[in-house]
XYZ file of C-alpha atoms in Angstrom:
637
model
C 51.917 97.889 -185.935
C 55.610 97.021 -186.904
C 58.376 96.314 -183.758
C 61.642 97.635 -184.427
C 64.412 96.340 -182.307
C 67.860 95.751 -182.838
C 69.801 92.509 -182.604
C 73.598 92.243 -181.862
C 75.958 89.457 -182.298
C 79.307 88.946 -179.774
C 81.750 86.536 -179.125
C 84.988 85.409 -180.248
C 87.136 85.735 -183.204
C 86.193 83.155 -186.047
C 83.222 81.715 -184.122
C 80.916 82.080 -186.839
C 79.179 85.289 -186.389
C 79.318 86.846 -189.908
C 78.677 83.002 -191.495
C 75.434 82.805 -188.976
C 74.178 86.276 -190.053
C 74.843 85.722 -193.776
C 72.661 82.764 -193.289
C 69.967 84.386 -191.463
C 69.651 87.414 -193.504
C 71.486 86.911 -196.974
C 73.588 89.671 -196.212
C 77.172 89.376 -196.102
C 78.055 92.133 -193.440
C 82.008 91.670 -194.283
C 82.198 94.756 -196.476
C 85.902 95.618 -196.691
C 88.483 94.367 -198.663
C 91.013 93.462 -195.539
C 87.835 91.479 -194.278
C 87.469 89.844 -197.159
C 90.947 88.761 -197.247
C 91.755 87.916 -193.847
C 88.253 86.069 -192.933
C 87.574 88.683 -189.949
C 85.198 90.954 -189.171
C 87.260 94.562 -188.363
C 84.309 96.760 -188.764
C 80.620 96.857 -187.950
C 78.552 95.226 -190.175
C 75.029 95.446 -190.643
C 72.134 93.581 -192.108
C 68.150 93.271 -191.534
C 65.558 90.448 -191.123
C 62.168 90.357 -190.996
C 60.135 88.126 -188.347
C 56.537 87.057 -188.666
C 54.425 89.425 -186.967
C 55.937 92.382 -188.561
C 59.296 92.628 -186.477
C 61.893 94.257 -187.884
C 65.561 93.292 -186.942
C 68.430 95.522 -187.393
C 71.376 93.291 -186.982
C 74.721 94.585 -186.211
C 77.706 92.147 -186.692
C 80.756 93.001 -183.966
C 83.994 92.397 -184.282
C 85.582 89.309 -182.104
C 89.392 89.756 -182.230
C 90.355 91.636 -179.029
C 92.048 94.422 -181.108
C 88.917 95.438 -182.582
C 86.794 95.507 -178.816
C 86.584 99.231 -179.357
C 84.428 98.575 -182.596
C 82.311 96.137 -180.783
C 81.347 98.652 -177.987
C 80.082 100.824 -180.297
C 77.836 98.229 -181.481
C 76.307 97.473 -178.250
C 74.906 100.764 -178.411
C 71.112 100.243 -178.745
C 70.923 96.794 -178.666
C 67.978 95.173 -177.335
C 68.750 91.843 -178.022
C 72.150 89.947 -177.902
C 73.048 87.032 -179.784
C 76.025 85.368 -178.076
C 77.796 83.020 -180.844
C 79.926 80.380 -179.293
C 81.424 77.667 -181.464
C 80.969 74.289 -180.340
C 84.531 73.356 -181.212
C 86.027 75.827 -178.960
C 83.459 76.478 -176.507
C 84.264 79.664 -174.526
C 86.889 82.203 -174.964
C 88.680 85.406 -173.740
C 86.909 87.415 -176.168
C 83.574 85.722 -175.451
C 83.879 86.727 -171.584
C 85.033 90.036 -172.202
C 81.971 90.957 -174.691
C 79.404 89.073 -172.322
C 81.218 91.669 -169.890
C 80.176 94.499 -172.082
C 76.849 93.479 -172.863
C 76.483 93.257 -168.911
C 78.155 97.253 -168.464
C 76.054 98.681 -171.285
C 72.587 97.529 -169.642
C 71.622 94.689 -172.473
C 68.805 92.726 -170.548
C 67.724 90.180 -173.337
C 69.505 87.264 -175.579
C 70.210 83.996 -176.163
C 73.393 81.904 -176.899
C 74.255 80.146 -180.501
C 76.032 77.282 -180.215
C 77.641 77.343 -183.787
C 79.702 75.086 -185.701
C 77.706 71.880 -184.622
C 78.290 69.764 -187.682
C 81.890 69.770 -186.449
C 81.105 68.063 -183.253
C 79.731 64.869 -182.250
C 76.511 64.818 -179.935
C 78.631 63.959 -177.067
C 80.866 66.916 -177.033
C 77.853 69.069 -178.167
C 76.440 68.286 -174.754
C 79.770 69.208 -172.788
C 80.188 72.384 -174.453
C 76.299 72.995 -173.761
C 76.811 72.476 -169.914
C 80.066 74.730 -170.171
C 77.908 77.698 -171.644
C 75.266 76.993 -169.179
C 77.720 77.478 -166.401
C 79.426 80.418 -168.049
C 76.418 82.674 -168.426
C 75.047 81.702 -164.645
C 74.461 84.576 -162.643
C 74.298 87.068 -166.163
C 71.595 88.335 -167.576
C 71.951 85.431 -170.101
C 70.984 82.629 -167.093
C 68.217 80.364 -168.210
C 68.238 81.903 -172.188
C 67.950 79.699 -174.689
C 70.564 78.053 -176.076
C 70.205 76.827 -180.101
C 72.890 74.527 -181.456
C 73.170 75.455 -185.154
C 75.682 75.162 -188.208
C 75.599 77.837 -190.797
C 77.172 75.556 -193.255
C 74.020 72.635 -193.015
C 71.270 74.999 -192.214
C 70.705 72.949 -188.799
C 68.655 74.904 -185.798
C 68.334 78.063 -188.171
C 64.746 77.934 -188.356
C 64.575 77.269 -184.243
C 66.946 80.396 -184.018
C 64.674 82.272 -186.157
C 61.555 81.566 -183.671
C 63.226 82.200 -180.340
C 64.440 85.636 -181.456
C 60.834 85.999 -183.112
C 59.151 85.058 -179.327
C 62.004 87.204 -177.404
C 61.110 89.819 -179.720
C 57.492 89.537 -179.153
C 57.827 90.236 -174.937
C 60.246 93.254 -175.610
C 58.884 97.088 -175.737
C 59.870 98.981 -178.595
C 61.972 102.089 -177.944
C 60.506 105.382 -176.776
C 59.548 107.417 -179.673
C 58.106 110.431 -177.601
C 61.380 112.409 -176.607
C 63.582 114.047 -179.271
C 65.547 111.925 -181.547
C 69.272 110.740 -181.171
C 71.370 108.920 -183.825
C 75.144 107.700 -182.545
C 77.110 107.580 -185.913
C 78.672 104.340 -186.534
C 79.757 105.093 -190.292
C 79.849 108.466 -192.178
C 80.609 107.882 -196.319
C 80.092 110.028 -199.579
C 77.625 108.434 -201.425
C 77.959 110.047 -205.664
C 74.988 112.241 -206.619
C 73.948 112.216 -202.873
C 76.721 113.727 -200.368
C 77.584 112.976 -197.038
C 75.515 109.998 -195.231
C 75.757 108.924 -191.653
C 74.809 105.466 -190.246
C 73.318 104.433 -186.833
C 70.659 102.905 -184.812
C 68.083 105.557 -183.710
C 68.025 105.368 -179.827
C 64.718 107.620 -179.170
C 62.281 109.718 -180.805
C 61.176 110.174 -184.361
C 63.438 111.880 -187.416
C 61.842 112.999 -190.747
C 63.223 114.270 -193.754
C 63.484 117.923 -193.724
C 64.295 117.908 -190.098
C 66.876 120.753 -188.732
C 69.718 118.693 -186.727
C 72.827 119.485 -184.888
C 76.008 117.358 -185.045
C 77.459 116.786 -181.973
C 80.205 117.656 -180.285
C 81.005 120.087 -183.421
C 77.849 122.028 -182.927
C 77.391 121.874 -187.094
C 73.902 122.609 -188.151
C 72.527 120.591 -191.223
C 68.978 119.316 -192.287
C 67.947 115.942 -193.066
C 68.323 115.259 -196.834
C 66.842 112.040 -197.354
C 66.451 108.886 -194.958
C 66.725 105.270 -195.219
C 65.029 102.706 -192.731
C 66.628 99.087 -193.283
C 67.920 99.808 -196.354
C 64.555 101.532 -197.882
C 63.686 104.935 -198.614
C 61.341 106.391 -195.863
C 60.210 109.686 -194.822
C 60.523 109.159 -191.005
C 62.947 106.991 -189.165
C 61.714 105.715 -185.573
C 63.547 104.947 -182.551
C 64.823 101.211 -182.762
C 65.672 101.199 -186.461
C 68.937 101.249 -188.291
C 69.067 104.428 -190.538
C 71.133 105.998 -193.053
C 70.855 109.679 -192.984
C 71.672 112.148 -195.919
C 73.064 115.352 -194.630
C 72.560 118.453 -196.212
C 75.426 120.919 -196.945
C 78.116 118.562 -194.731
C 81.631 117.535 -195.957
C 82.461 113.737 -195.262
C 85.552 114.726 -193.348
C 83.083 117.039 -190.880
C 81.667 114.145 -189.395
C 82.904 110.800 -188.500
C 82.070 107.488 -186.256
C 81.401 109.146 -182.223
C 79.444 112.238 -183.384
C 76.023 112.324 -182.653
C 72.821 113.858 -185.035
C 70.296 115.205 -182.763
C 67.921 118.138 -182.574
C 69.030 121.532 -183.075
C 69.578 123.611 -179.902
C 68.368 121.137 -177.496
C 71.353 119.654 -176.281
C 74.863 120.723 -175.056
C 78.022 118.454 -175.117
C 79.765 118.019 -172.064
C 83.285 117.725 -170.238
C 82.159 116.754 -167.027
C 79.391 113.878 -165.787
C 78.517 112.237 -162.751
C 78.333 108.681 -162.971
C 77.697 105.214 -161.080
C 80.489 102.595 -162.059
C 81.081 99.021 -161.255
C 84.813 98.293 -161.470
C 85.100 94.785 -162.458
C 86.255 92.034 -159.841
C 88.362 91.302 -163.008
C 90.691 94.252 -163.083
C 94.320 94.059 -162.300
C 94.660 96.750 -159.609
C 92.445 99.109 -157.393
C 91.151 102.472 -159.273
C 92.820 105.318 -157.835
C 91.790 108.711 -157.722
C 92.554 110.738 -161.073
C 92.991 107.894 -162.741
C 93.164 108.140 -166.687
C 90.865 105.563 -168.252
C 89.251 105.394 -171.878
C 85.212 105.805 -171.539
C 83.360 104.005 -174.232
C 79.623 105.141 -174.962
C 77.330 104.743 -177.890
C 79.861 105.075 -180.755
C 82.471 107.328 -179.276
C 85.583 106.979 -177.022
C 87.157 109.939 -174.993
C 89.945 109.723 -172.422
C 88.318 110.442 -168.847
C 89.990 111.048 -165.294
C 88.085 109.689 -162.636
C 87.398 111.483 -159.670
C 86.571 109.571 -156.622
C 83.947 111.405 -154.175
C 84.701 110.163 -150.877
C 87.885 107.760 -151.325
C 91.209 107.511 -152.372
C 90.638 104.224 -154.439
C 88.376 101.398 -155.409
C 88.970 97.868 -155.083
C 88.108 95.519 -157.778
C 84.438 94.497 -157.469
C 83.176 97.443 -156.076
C 80.858 100.233 -157.312
C 80.754 103.820 -156.536
C 79.542 107.392 -157.536
C 82.300 109.357 -159.595
C 82.711 112.145 -161.582
C 84.353 111.898 -164.939
C 86.369 114.661 -166.428
C 86.541 114.075 -170.023
C 89.368 115.197 -172.647
C 86.901 116.551 -175.351
C 83.334 117.252 -175.268
C 80.488 114.233 -175.727
C 76.862 114.236 -175.781
C 75.461 112.276 -172.844
C 72.377 111.931 -171.299
C 71.225 110.611 -168.007
C 70.873 106.729 -168.191
C 73.235 106.356 -171.070
C 75.430 103.109 -170.613
C 79.258 103.234 -170.793
C 82.298 101.054 -170.847
C 85.746 101.976 -168.923
C 88.692 100.531 -170.497
C 92.603 100.528 -170.029
C 94.965 101.599 -172.703
C 97.820 99.292 -171.942
C 97.287 96.888 -171.625
C 93.774 97.299 -173.422
C 91.481 95.720 -171.361
C 87.877 96.161 -170.119
C 88.038 97.223 -166.272
C 84.354 98.400 -165.548
C 81.324 100.529 -166.833
C 78.228 101.802 -165.529
C 75.157 104.667 -166.203
C 75.560 108.293 -166.905
C 73.717 109.849 -163.538
C 74.384 113.543 -164.438
C 75.504 114.374 -167.869
C 76.468 118.051 -167.177
C 77.271 118.876 -163.441
C 78.884 121.487 -161.184
C 82.813 120.579 -160.375
C 81.683 118.515 -156.898
C 83.578 119.334 -153.401
C 84.957 115.904 -152.961
C 83.398 114.250 -149.623
C 80.245 116.443 -150.706
C 77.262 114.643 -148.742
C 74.972 116.730 -150.922
C 76.514 115.757 -154.037
C 76.289 111.717 -152.944
C 72.710 112.282 -151.733
C 71.799 113.348 -155.313
C 73.369 110.860 -157.126
C 71.793 108.372 -154.751
C 68.284 109.770 -155.831
C 69.417 109.604 -159.560
C 70.690 106.174 -159.202
C 67.620 104.680 -157.640
C 65.389 106.232 -160.374
C 63.255 108.276 -157.989
C 62.041 110.715 -160.314
C 60.229 113.473 -157.944
C 63.223 113.073 -155.408
C 65.644 113.427 -158.258
C 64.021 116.420 -159.955
C 63.769 117.969 -156.294
C 67.303 117.602 -155.724
C 68.463 119.069 -158.811
C 66.627 121.858 -158.042
C 67.907 122.424 -154.900
C 71.640 121.913 -155.571
C 70.988 124.795 -158.426
C 71.258 126.935 -155.452
C 70.388 130.824 -155.835
C 71.325 130.533 -159.578
C 68.043 128.154 -160.045
C 67.147 125.744 -162.834
C 64.861 125.528 -166.197
C 62.861 123.036 -167.017
C 65.252 122.504 -170.322
C 68.043 122.193 -168.173
C 66.011 119.764 -165.969
C 64.840 117.450 -168.845
C 68.589 117.499 -169.982
C 69.918 116.436 -166.828
C 67.159 113.836 -165.620
C 66.847 112.395 -168.884
C 63.095 112.785 -168.467
C 60.277 113.527 -171.461
C 58.701 116.925 -170.903
C 55.513 114.969 -169.912
C 57.722 112.855 -167.158
C 59.105 115.644 -165.950
C 56.082 117.356 -165.093
C 54.450 114.718 -163.471
C 57.935 114.707 -161.334
C 57.823 118.370 -160.422
C 54.140 117.784 -159.675
C 54.805 116.670 -156.023
C 57.669 118.920 -155.094
C 55.442 121.971 -156.271
C 52.628 121.154 -154.501
C 54.442 120.534 -151.161
C 56.517 123.979 -151.772
C 59.837 122.637 -151.709
C 59.948 123.847 -155.345
C 58.543 127.083 -156.426
C 58.457 128.313 -159.849
C 59.924 131.684 -160.336
C 59.586 132.492 -164.025
C 56.401 131.250 -166.249
C 58.294 131.115 -169.583
C 60.574 130.398 -169.923
C 60.197 127.986 -166.630
C 62.722 128.647 -163.941
C 62.886 126.736 -160.161
C 63.621 127.632 -156.872
C 64.060 125.134 -154.166
C 62.029 126.535 -151.249
C 65.299 127.308 -149.252
C 66.840 129.129 -151.998
C 63.973 131.119 -152.775
C 63.929 132.284 -148.860
C 67.650 132.739 -148.650
C 67.175 135.307 -151.640
C 64.334 137.213 -150.194
C 66.423 137.460 -146.858
C 69.386 138.691 -149.245
C 67.089 141.378 -150.450
C 65.491 142.706 -147.302
C 69.178 142.693 -145.652
C 70.562 144.976 -148.583
C 67.644 146.967 -147.761
C 68.057 147.347 -144.157
C 71.852 148.042 -144.888
C 71.222 150.645 -147.526
C 68.987 152.952 -144.977
C 71.428 152.043 -142.406
C 73.976 153.891 -144.573
C 71.813 156.553 -145.843
C 69.773 157.533 -142.684
C 68.134 160.759 -144.714
C 66.333 158.344 -147.117
C 62.920 156.676 -146.739
C 63.564 153.974 -149.146
C 65.595 152.512 -152.161
C 65.125 152.861 -155.555
C 63.877 149.351 -157.327
C 66.032 149.328 -159.814
C 68.737 149.930 -157.480
C 67.786 147.122 -155.126
C 67.543 144.819 -158.079
C 71.097 145.193 -158.485
C 71.712 143.756 -155.394
C 70.885 140.479 -156.350
C 73.726 138.142 -155.836
C 75.066 138.101 -159.523
C 74.541 133.836 -160.078
C 70.625 134.728 -159.552
C 68.640 135.292 -162.248
C 67.460 139.134 -162.565
C 63.749 138.298 -163.084
C 63.848 136.489 -159.332
C 63.407 140.051 -158.079
C 59.676 140.585 -158.651
C 58.635 136.916 -156.982
C 60.758 137.773 -153.850
C 59.762 141.343 -153.808
C 55.856 140.288 -153.684
C 56.659 137.814 -151.161
C 58.733 140.464 -148.602
C 55.083 142.700 -149.498
C 53.084 139.681 -148.446
C 54.609 139.294 -145.114
C 54.321 143.190 -144.470
C 58.306 143.407 -144.084
C 58.546 145.691 -146.929
C 56.348 148.761 -148.618
C 56.983 148.288 -152.457
C 55.925 151.655 -154.158
C 56.239 152.704 -157.507
C 59.628 153.625 -157.582
C 60.849 152.779 -154.325
C 61.246 150.065 -151.827
C 60.910 151.047 -148.307
C 60.552 149.804 -144.480
C 56.949 149.715 -143.269
C 56.829 153.168 -141.036
C 60.208 154.106 -142.209
C 60.615 158.141 -142.738
C 64.164 159.265 -143.398
C 65.309 161.853 -140.181
C 68.167 163.561 -139.400
C 70.896 162.379 -137.182
C 73.638 163.832 -135.183
C 75.115 167.271 -136.810
C 72.352 166.757 -139.784
C 69.809 169.447 -138.169
C 72.772 171.661 -138.445
C 73.413 171.534 -142.303
C 69.236 171.336 -142.769
C 69.025 174.531 -140.939
C 71.776 176.588 -142.840
C 69.984 175.294 -146.297
C 66.824 176.589 -145.479
C 68.110 180.185 -143.857
C 69.937 180.132 -147.563
C 67.041 179.307 -149.636
C 64.782 181.786 -147.795
C 67.104 184.558 -147.723
C 67.571 184.701 -151.295
C 63.876 184.435 -151.816
C 62.850 184.160 -155.678
C 65.910 183.698 -157.031
C 67.584 180.792 -154.405
C 71.523 179.558 -154.612
C 71.415 176.491 -156.947
C 72.937 172.856 -156.106
C 76.498 173.682 -156.923
C 76.491 177.062 -155.114
C 74.957 175.577 -151.734
C 77.998 172.938 -151.981
C 80.349 175.400 -152.343
C 79.420 177.445 -149.529
C 78.692 174.255 -147.169
C 81.862 172.622 -148.206
C 79.882 169.458 -148.393
C 79.771 166.772 -151.207
C 76.817 167.147 -153.658
C 75.443 163.895 -153.056
C 75.211 164.791 -149.214
C 73.683 167.702 -149.910
C 71.106 166.306 -152.233
C 70.050 163.773 -149.351
C 69.327 166.918 -147.273
C 67.513 169.061 -149.637
C 65.389 165.871 -150.516
C 64.600 165.132 -146.990
C 63.375 169.130 -146.425
C 61.275 168.290 -149.504
C 59.605 165.020 -148.031
C 59.247 166.732 -144.567
C 57.702 169.990 -145.955
C 60.021 172.494 -145.655
C 61.208 172.999 -149.108
C 60.195 172.893 -152.954
C 61.637 170.979 -155.350
C 61.466 172.587 -158.840
C 64.110 170.558 -161.169
C 67.272 168.270 -160.068
C 69.231 171.436 -158.952
C 66.763 174.218 -157.841
C 64.985 174.462 -154.704
C 62.918 176.947 -152.953
C 61.893 177.891 -149.764
C 58.348 177.790 -149.139
C 57.464 181.425 -148.721
C 59.160 182.827 -152.258
C 57.028 179.732 -153.905
C 54.043 180.738 -152.273
C 54.227 184.488 -153.500
C 55.164 183.468 -156.949
C 52.429 181.100 -157.097
C 49.818 183.616 -156.021
C 50.933 186.524 -158.266
C 50.807 184.074 -161.407
C 47.295 183.067 -160.399
C 45.888 186.571 -159.702
C 47.415 187.717 -163.156
C 45.810 184.720 -164.953
C 42.424 185.262 -163.513
C 42.591 188.915 -164.659
C 44.309 188.131 -167.893
C 43.345 184.912 -168.805
C 46.941 183.945 -170.232
C 50.695 184.727 -170.003
C 53.484 184.100 -171.973
C 57.316 183.614 -170.900
C 57.987 187.056 -171.321
C 55.115 188.485 -169.472
C 55.922 186.170 -166.598
C 59.820 187.177 -166.640
C 58.442 191.381 -166.356
C 55.683 190.137 -163.554
C 58.036 188.451 -161.305
C 61.166 190.180 -162.366
C 62.908 186.512 -162.584
C 65.899 185.204 -164.868
C 65.332 182.879 -167.469
C 67.297 180.223 -165.300
C 64.326 180.240 -162.939
C 61.576 181.340 -165.145
C 61.704 178.528 -167.393
C 61.934 175.619 -164.601
C 58.880 177.370 -162.865
C 56.547 177.652 -165.278
C 57.142 174.053 -165.854
C 57.035 173.302 -162.126
C 53.435 175.060 -162.054
C 52.413 172.647 -165.157
C 53.427 169.598 -163.289
C 51.363 170.714 -159.959
C 48.035 171.376 -162.235
C 48.082 175.015 -161.566
C 48.868 176.112 -165.250
C 48.471 174.501 -168.801
C 50.659 175.244 -171.653
C 48.425 176.191 -174.725
C 50.945 176.685 -177.915
C 53.669 179.354 -176.308
C 51.228 180.577 -173.699
C 50.068 179.684 -170.235
C 46.456 179.599 -169.036
C 44.651 178.746 -165.607
C 44.064 175.109 -165.578
C 40.277 174.307 -164.412
C 39.823 172.462 -161.258
């Protein structure tokens, strides 16, 4: 199976990077007229090399001049191996140092040194430069790495360099292809007859012709019309490959270097990110809280305000967790490396990795935030997942957001969640989509609901309970309404509440009259009894007693619950004796005649229409009668 890796060049201007790539691959990566005229690389150049063992190296040739370090940073994104190019006639130079520092900050782990222009120096001088290089790389990821003397003009050492690259490639792992694809754009241009084409290194996953994709940060949706991998047409592009993607229906002015091609609807661009930074010893001054630096990651750059969590400044050589607030949205994921540079003078001062790509705004000196970032920094996936759930408080967090903020694949996140789920420290509240709360937040949410129930019943002493839907509205607004049912079931399991079909009650609770309420209820009973078969309706009761409708209804409903009155409809209540007499009269008629029409019922009882129809419907509802057409018959028991 082919292994796809990215080899990047690094080194000072005019040390022979482009000439060396041309000898290795036959490709001249200086493609711009200005580059040809000036003899230097200004933009990124690309070439491909096939090594024995089906190893495909995509080569990114980066500029060496200080003015073009921005392009160099873009080229390092996705690099598996760095080839640090140092000219034997000049040795280590300023951009050699900065390029090595950038590679270290961006997490490059493997590489070698190509000592170029060896045909221009004698063996003694070459030996001195070799020792200088060994001292220079000591303590870096290149310590102990091969130093290969080469000459692009004579071809000396080229085959040895290829063999060293092959041996190094054998020991490297292929980039992960099981997650969503992500391709930072380093070039965008138009091809006649095809339209817009973008190029970049696929950092993860696989991308196929026909895939629906999203451009970040613009949010433009498009499709993959065609793919080239290492310059050849392909149906699928895999992680680690240099790809050219033909985008359907996108104008060239809608996409640029710094954009990212990713699956549609999975990621969100962010303007705030939590990171761990290393501030270089060579930085000219301490880094102050709220300083503005330029963040470079993948192929983009953006102004970033540095928010220090627990200090006012960061000294050169120190590391810290900080929050970066960005000038405009970009797509960042957990684990992405970045570099920080000053604008004047333009120099690299630090870098690090993204820990939480979409955090809330943190309180300064927050112990919880620092503990979360510590767990993310250490890479303990179970603790990281548990702390992210805990940090979501009563809002909870979805499985999708956990994958986005941890950078874990779905499979690895499932494994990370298995421990806190089995211990009960994390609770899955909703199955689809999967939503999680911490045990403490779940307990707090249950207590909130219980206290809302107690408060409501304290303020409404005549009521047995509260309606389910009304109690549901009393969840904190930041919580998901779907959390209501699990919380209610938990309170029921602890026998703290009784949940009926429509109401939630306290165990043994019955609404009761307090203070002067008994007097109100006595007056209501008397008014209902005195008016017999045509009692006063709700409005008349309120007007007579000079009480609000809500209070009168509460007392009437309490009389009904205690069996002292009967509710016919929302605004019609009867005393017990009149309703008993009407019911008995109706039943005797039906036993004798078999059926009754509404006019016959009015004649039988002498009731007006506003009572007659509600009473017939009431007798239907309590299963004394049954409606057949426009008649009522006695329901069989």
